[in-house]
Coordinates of C-alpha atoms and ligand atoms in Angstrom, one line a residue:
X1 CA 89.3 127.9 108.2
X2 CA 89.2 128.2 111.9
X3 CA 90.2 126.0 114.7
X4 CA 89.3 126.5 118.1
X5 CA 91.4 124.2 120.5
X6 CA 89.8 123.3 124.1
X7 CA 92.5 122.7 126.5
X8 CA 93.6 123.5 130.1
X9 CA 97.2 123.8 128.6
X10 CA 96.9 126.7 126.0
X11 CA 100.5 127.7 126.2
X12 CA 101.3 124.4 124.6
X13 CA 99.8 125.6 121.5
X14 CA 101.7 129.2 121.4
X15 CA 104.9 127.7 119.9
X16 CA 102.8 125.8 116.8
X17 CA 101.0 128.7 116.1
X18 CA 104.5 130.6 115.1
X19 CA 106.0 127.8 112.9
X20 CA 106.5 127.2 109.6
X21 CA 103.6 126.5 107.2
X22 CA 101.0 127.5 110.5
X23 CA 102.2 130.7 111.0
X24 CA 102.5 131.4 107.2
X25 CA 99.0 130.3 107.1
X26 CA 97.8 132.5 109.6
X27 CA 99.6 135.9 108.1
X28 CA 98.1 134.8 104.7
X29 CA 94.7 134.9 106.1
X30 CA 93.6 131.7 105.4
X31 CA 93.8 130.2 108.8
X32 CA 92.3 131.6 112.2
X33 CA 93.9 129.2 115.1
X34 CA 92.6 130.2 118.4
X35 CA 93.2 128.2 122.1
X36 CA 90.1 128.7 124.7
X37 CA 91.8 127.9 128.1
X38 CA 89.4 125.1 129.6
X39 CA 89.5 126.4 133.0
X40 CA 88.4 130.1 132.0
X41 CA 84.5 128.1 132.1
X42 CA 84.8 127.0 135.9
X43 CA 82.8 128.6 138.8
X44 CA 84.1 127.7 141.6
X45 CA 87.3 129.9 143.4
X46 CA 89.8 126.8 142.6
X47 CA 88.8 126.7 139.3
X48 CA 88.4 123.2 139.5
X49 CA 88.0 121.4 136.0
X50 CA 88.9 117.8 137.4
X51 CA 87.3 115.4 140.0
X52 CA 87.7 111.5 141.1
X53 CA 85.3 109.7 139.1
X54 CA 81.5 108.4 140.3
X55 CA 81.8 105.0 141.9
X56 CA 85.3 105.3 142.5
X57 CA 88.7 104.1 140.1
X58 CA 91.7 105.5 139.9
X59 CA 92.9 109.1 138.3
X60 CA 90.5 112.2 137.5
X61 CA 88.1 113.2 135.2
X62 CA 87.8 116.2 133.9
X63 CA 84.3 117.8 134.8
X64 CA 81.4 117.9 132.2
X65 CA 80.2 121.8 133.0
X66 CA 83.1 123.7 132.2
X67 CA 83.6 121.4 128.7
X68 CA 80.0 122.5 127.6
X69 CA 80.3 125.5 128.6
X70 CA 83.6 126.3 126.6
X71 CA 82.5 124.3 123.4
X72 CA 79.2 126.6 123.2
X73 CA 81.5 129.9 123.7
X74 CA 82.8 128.9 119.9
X75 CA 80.0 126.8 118.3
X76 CA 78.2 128.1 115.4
X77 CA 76.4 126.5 113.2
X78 CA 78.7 125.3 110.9
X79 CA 81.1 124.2 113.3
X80 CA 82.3 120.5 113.6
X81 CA 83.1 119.5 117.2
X82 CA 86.0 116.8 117.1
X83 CA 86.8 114.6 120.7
X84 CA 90.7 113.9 120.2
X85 CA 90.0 109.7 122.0
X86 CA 91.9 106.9 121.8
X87 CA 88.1 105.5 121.3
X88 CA 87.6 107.3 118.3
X89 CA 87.8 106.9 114.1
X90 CA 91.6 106.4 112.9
X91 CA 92.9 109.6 111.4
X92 CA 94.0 109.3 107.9
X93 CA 94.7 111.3 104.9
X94 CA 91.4 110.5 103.4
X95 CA 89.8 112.0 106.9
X96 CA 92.2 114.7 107.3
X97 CA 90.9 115.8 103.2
X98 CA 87.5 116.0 104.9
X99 CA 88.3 117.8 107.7
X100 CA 90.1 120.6 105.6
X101 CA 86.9 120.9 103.5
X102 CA 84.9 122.0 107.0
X103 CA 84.9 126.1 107.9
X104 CA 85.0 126.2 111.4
X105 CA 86.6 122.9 113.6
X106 CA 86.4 122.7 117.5
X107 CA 88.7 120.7 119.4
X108 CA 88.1 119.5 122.6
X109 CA 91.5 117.9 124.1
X110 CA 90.5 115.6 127.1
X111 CA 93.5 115.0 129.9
X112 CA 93.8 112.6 133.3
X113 CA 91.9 109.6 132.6
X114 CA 89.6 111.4 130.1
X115 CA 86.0 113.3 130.2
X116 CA 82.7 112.5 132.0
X117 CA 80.9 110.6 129.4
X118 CA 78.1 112.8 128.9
X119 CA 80.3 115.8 126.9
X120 CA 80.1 112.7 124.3
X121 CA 76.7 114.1 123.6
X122 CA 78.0 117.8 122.8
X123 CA 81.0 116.4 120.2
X124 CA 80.2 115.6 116.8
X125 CA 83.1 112.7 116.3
X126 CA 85.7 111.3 118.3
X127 CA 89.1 110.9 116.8
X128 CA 92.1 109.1 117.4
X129 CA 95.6 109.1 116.1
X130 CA 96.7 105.8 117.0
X131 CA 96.3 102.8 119.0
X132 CA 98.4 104.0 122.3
X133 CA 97.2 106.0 124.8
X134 CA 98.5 109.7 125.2
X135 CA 98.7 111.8 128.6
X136 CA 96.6 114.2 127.2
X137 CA 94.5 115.5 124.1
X138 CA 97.0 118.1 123.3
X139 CA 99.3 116.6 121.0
X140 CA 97.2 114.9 119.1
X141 CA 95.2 118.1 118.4
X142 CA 98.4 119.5 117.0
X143 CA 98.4 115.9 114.9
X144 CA 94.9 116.6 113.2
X145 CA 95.9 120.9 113.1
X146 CA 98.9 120.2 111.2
X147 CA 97.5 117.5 108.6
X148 CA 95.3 119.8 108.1
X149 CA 96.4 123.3 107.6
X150 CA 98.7 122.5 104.8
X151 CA 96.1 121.2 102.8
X152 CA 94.4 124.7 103.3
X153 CA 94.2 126.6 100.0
X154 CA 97.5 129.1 99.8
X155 CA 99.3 127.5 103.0
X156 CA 101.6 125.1 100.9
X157 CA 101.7 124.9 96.8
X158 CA 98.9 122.7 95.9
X159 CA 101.7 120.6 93.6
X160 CA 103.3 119.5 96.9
X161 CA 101.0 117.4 98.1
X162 CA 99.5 116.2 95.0
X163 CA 102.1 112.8 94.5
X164 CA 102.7 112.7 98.1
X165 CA 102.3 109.3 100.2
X166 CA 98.7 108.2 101.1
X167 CA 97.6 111.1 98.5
X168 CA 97.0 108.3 95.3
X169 CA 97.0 105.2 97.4
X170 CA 100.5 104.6 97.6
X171 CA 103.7 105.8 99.6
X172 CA 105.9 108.3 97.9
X173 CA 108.8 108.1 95.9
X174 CA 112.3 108.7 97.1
X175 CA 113.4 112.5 96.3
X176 CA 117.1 114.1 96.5
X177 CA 119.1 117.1 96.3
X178 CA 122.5 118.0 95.9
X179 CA 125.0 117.0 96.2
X180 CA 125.0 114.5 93.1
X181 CA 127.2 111.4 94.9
X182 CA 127.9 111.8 99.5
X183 CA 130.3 108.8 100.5
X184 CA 129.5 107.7 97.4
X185 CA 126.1 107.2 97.7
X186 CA 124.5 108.1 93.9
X187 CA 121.4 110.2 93.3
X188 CA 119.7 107.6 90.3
X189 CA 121.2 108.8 87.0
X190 CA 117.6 109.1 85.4
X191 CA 116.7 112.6 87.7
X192 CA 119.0 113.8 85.8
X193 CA 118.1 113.0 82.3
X194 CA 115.7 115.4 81.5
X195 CA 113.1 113.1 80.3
X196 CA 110.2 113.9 82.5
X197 CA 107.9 111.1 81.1
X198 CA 111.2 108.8 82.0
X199 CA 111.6 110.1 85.6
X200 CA 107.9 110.1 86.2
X201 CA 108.0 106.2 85.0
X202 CA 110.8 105.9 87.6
X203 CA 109.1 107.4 90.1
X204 CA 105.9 105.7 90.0
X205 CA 108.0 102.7 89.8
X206 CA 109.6 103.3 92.9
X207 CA 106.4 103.8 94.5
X208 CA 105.2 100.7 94.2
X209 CA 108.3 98.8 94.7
X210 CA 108.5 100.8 98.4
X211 CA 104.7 100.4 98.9
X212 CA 104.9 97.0 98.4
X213 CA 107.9 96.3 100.6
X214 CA 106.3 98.4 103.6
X215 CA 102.6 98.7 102.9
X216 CA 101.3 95.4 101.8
X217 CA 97.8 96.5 103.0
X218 CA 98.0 99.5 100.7
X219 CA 99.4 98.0 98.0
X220 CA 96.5 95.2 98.0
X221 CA 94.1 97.8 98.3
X222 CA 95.6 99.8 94.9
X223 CA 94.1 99.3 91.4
X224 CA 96.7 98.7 89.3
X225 CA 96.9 99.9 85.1
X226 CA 98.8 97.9 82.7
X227 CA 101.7 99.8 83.0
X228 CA 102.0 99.6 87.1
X229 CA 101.7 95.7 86.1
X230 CA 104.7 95.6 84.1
X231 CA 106.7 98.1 86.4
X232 CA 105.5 95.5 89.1
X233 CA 107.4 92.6 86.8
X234 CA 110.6 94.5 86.7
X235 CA 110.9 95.4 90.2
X236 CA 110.1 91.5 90.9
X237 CA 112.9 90.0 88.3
X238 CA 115.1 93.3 89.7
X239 CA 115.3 94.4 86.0
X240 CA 116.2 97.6 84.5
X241 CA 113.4 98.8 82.2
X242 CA 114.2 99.4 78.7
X243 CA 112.5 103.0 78.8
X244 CA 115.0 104.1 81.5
X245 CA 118.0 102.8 79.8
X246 CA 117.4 104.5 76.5
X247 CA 116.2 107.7 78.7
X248 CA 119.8 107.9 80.4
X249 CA 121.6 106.8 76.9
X250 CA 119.8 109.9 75.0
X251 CA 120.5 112.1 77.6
X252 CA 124.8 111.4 77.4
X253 CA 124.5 111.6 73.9
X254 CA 122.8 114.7 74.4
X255 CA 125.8 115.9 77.0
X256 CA 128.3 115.2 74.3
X257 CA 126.3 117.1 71.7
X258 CA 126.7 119.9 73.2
X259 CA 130.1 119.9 74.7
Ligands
LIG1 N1 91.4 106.6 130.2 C1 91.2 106.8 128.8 C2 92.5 107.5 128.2 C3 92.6 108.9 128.7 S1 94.1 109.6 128.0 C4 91.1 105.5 128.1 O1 91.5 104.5 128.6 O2 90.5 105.5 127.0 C5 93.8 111.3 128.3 C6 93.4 112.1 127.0 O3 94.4 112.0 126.1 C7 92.1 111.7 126.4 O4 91.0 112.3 127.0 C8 92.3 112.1 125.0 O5 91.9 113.5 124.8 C9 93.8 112.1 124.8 N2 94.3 110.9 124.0 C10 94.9 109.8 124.5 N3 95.3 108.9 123.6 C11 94.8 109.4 122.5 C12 94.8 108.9 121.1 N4 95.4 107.8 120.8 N5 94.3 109.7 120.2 C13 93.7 110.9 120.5 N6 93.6 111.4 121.7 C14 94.2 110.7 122.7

């Protein structure tokens, strides 16, 4: 895939271009990540890409000829030309999927009080990351970049992603490493049974019990099978499930078998 970022602040890009997952990307081969300075597409000697809007109102608006001009030094035809707005579709994991499907993405960060309207007509879709208003396009085009580069093939293991939250319609699990108890605070005793059908019980169980608690909307939305149902009935009496008692009972006997 290859991005193209519009801005008139490329050097804000320079620093997550060399991190992590990005930069691995990038030496794989698998991403091109490119910023076209804004300003480069002015003509006049101050390079002006800014002016006070028509009919007067406060701030500046950034100027529609240097815009169209930079967008059509990158378009092909297969590019997709995104408009990082407040007005624009929500992301979400479901959007960011589609996105990482597309070959070649422009996008066009806006800054002041936004762009003249009529670069609307040169943008295939507006997005937005939130309902608050940013100072400028920039870091929400390192929101978008970022969801969507490690869902490129070869720039994270496709397993990683695979149980993660939004991913099957419900938040993740919770996940630990060493060490096994800090200030006596326990990692669950069933990650450590060895029973993967057991664990994977567990964690689907503790899926739902956290989307439920802090996604209602999600959890609404989710189809549940007859299993969920009944995990659903133990997290709501606060029960212990058979399954993971006799999971973490084998595996001690196991542990004394072989000792
Ligand atoms: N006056 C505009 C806001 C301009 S903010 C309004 O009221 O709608 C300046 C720039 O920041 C925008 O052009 C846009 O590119 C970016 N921006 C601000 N908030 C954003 C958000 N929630 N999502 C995506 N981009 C945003």
């Amino acid at each position: 895939m290859k991005i193209d970022v519009l801005t008139i602040f490329p050097d804000f890009f320079k620093d997550f271009k060399n991190t992590s997952i990005n930069k691995r990307a990038i030496e794989k081969g698998c991403l091109e990540f490119n910023t076209i300075d804004i300003r480069d597409f002015t003509s006049d000697k101050h390079r002006r890409i800014d002016d006070r809007p028509v009919g007067g109102g406060n701030g500046l608006i950034m100027k529609v000829e240097p815009i169209v001009k930079a967008i059509r030094s990158v378009k092909k035809d297969n590019s997709k030309v995104i408009y990082m707005s407040p007005r624009g579709n929500k992301l979400d994991q479901q959007k960011v999927r589609s996105l990482s499907l597309e070959d070649h993405l422009i996008i066009l960060c806006g800054h002041y009080e936004g762009v003249d309207e009529r670069v609307l007509d040169y943008v295939d879709e507006q997005i937005s990351i939130g309902d608050y208003i940013l100072s400028g396009g920039e870091v929400a085009a390192t929101v978008v970049s970022d969801a969507v580069i490690r869902l490129l093939d070869g720039a994270i293991k496709e397993e990683s992603h695979l149980d993660e939250s939004f991913e099957n319609g419900l938040l993740e699990y919770p996940q630990f490493t060493i060490p096994k108890t800090f200030e006596n605070k326990e990692i669950p005793e069933i990650l450590y049974s060895g029973n993967h059908q057991a664990i994977n019980k567990w964690r689907k169980k503790e899926s739902l019990r956290i989307t439920l608690k802090h996604r209602k909307d999600l959890f609404d939305k989710y189809t549940l099978t007859k299993e969920d149902r009944e995990l659903i009935e133990e997290i709501k009496e606060g029960k212990i499930g058979m399954w993971e008692k006799k999971a973490i009972a084998n595996n001690s006997l196991n542990d004394k078998g072989s000792s």
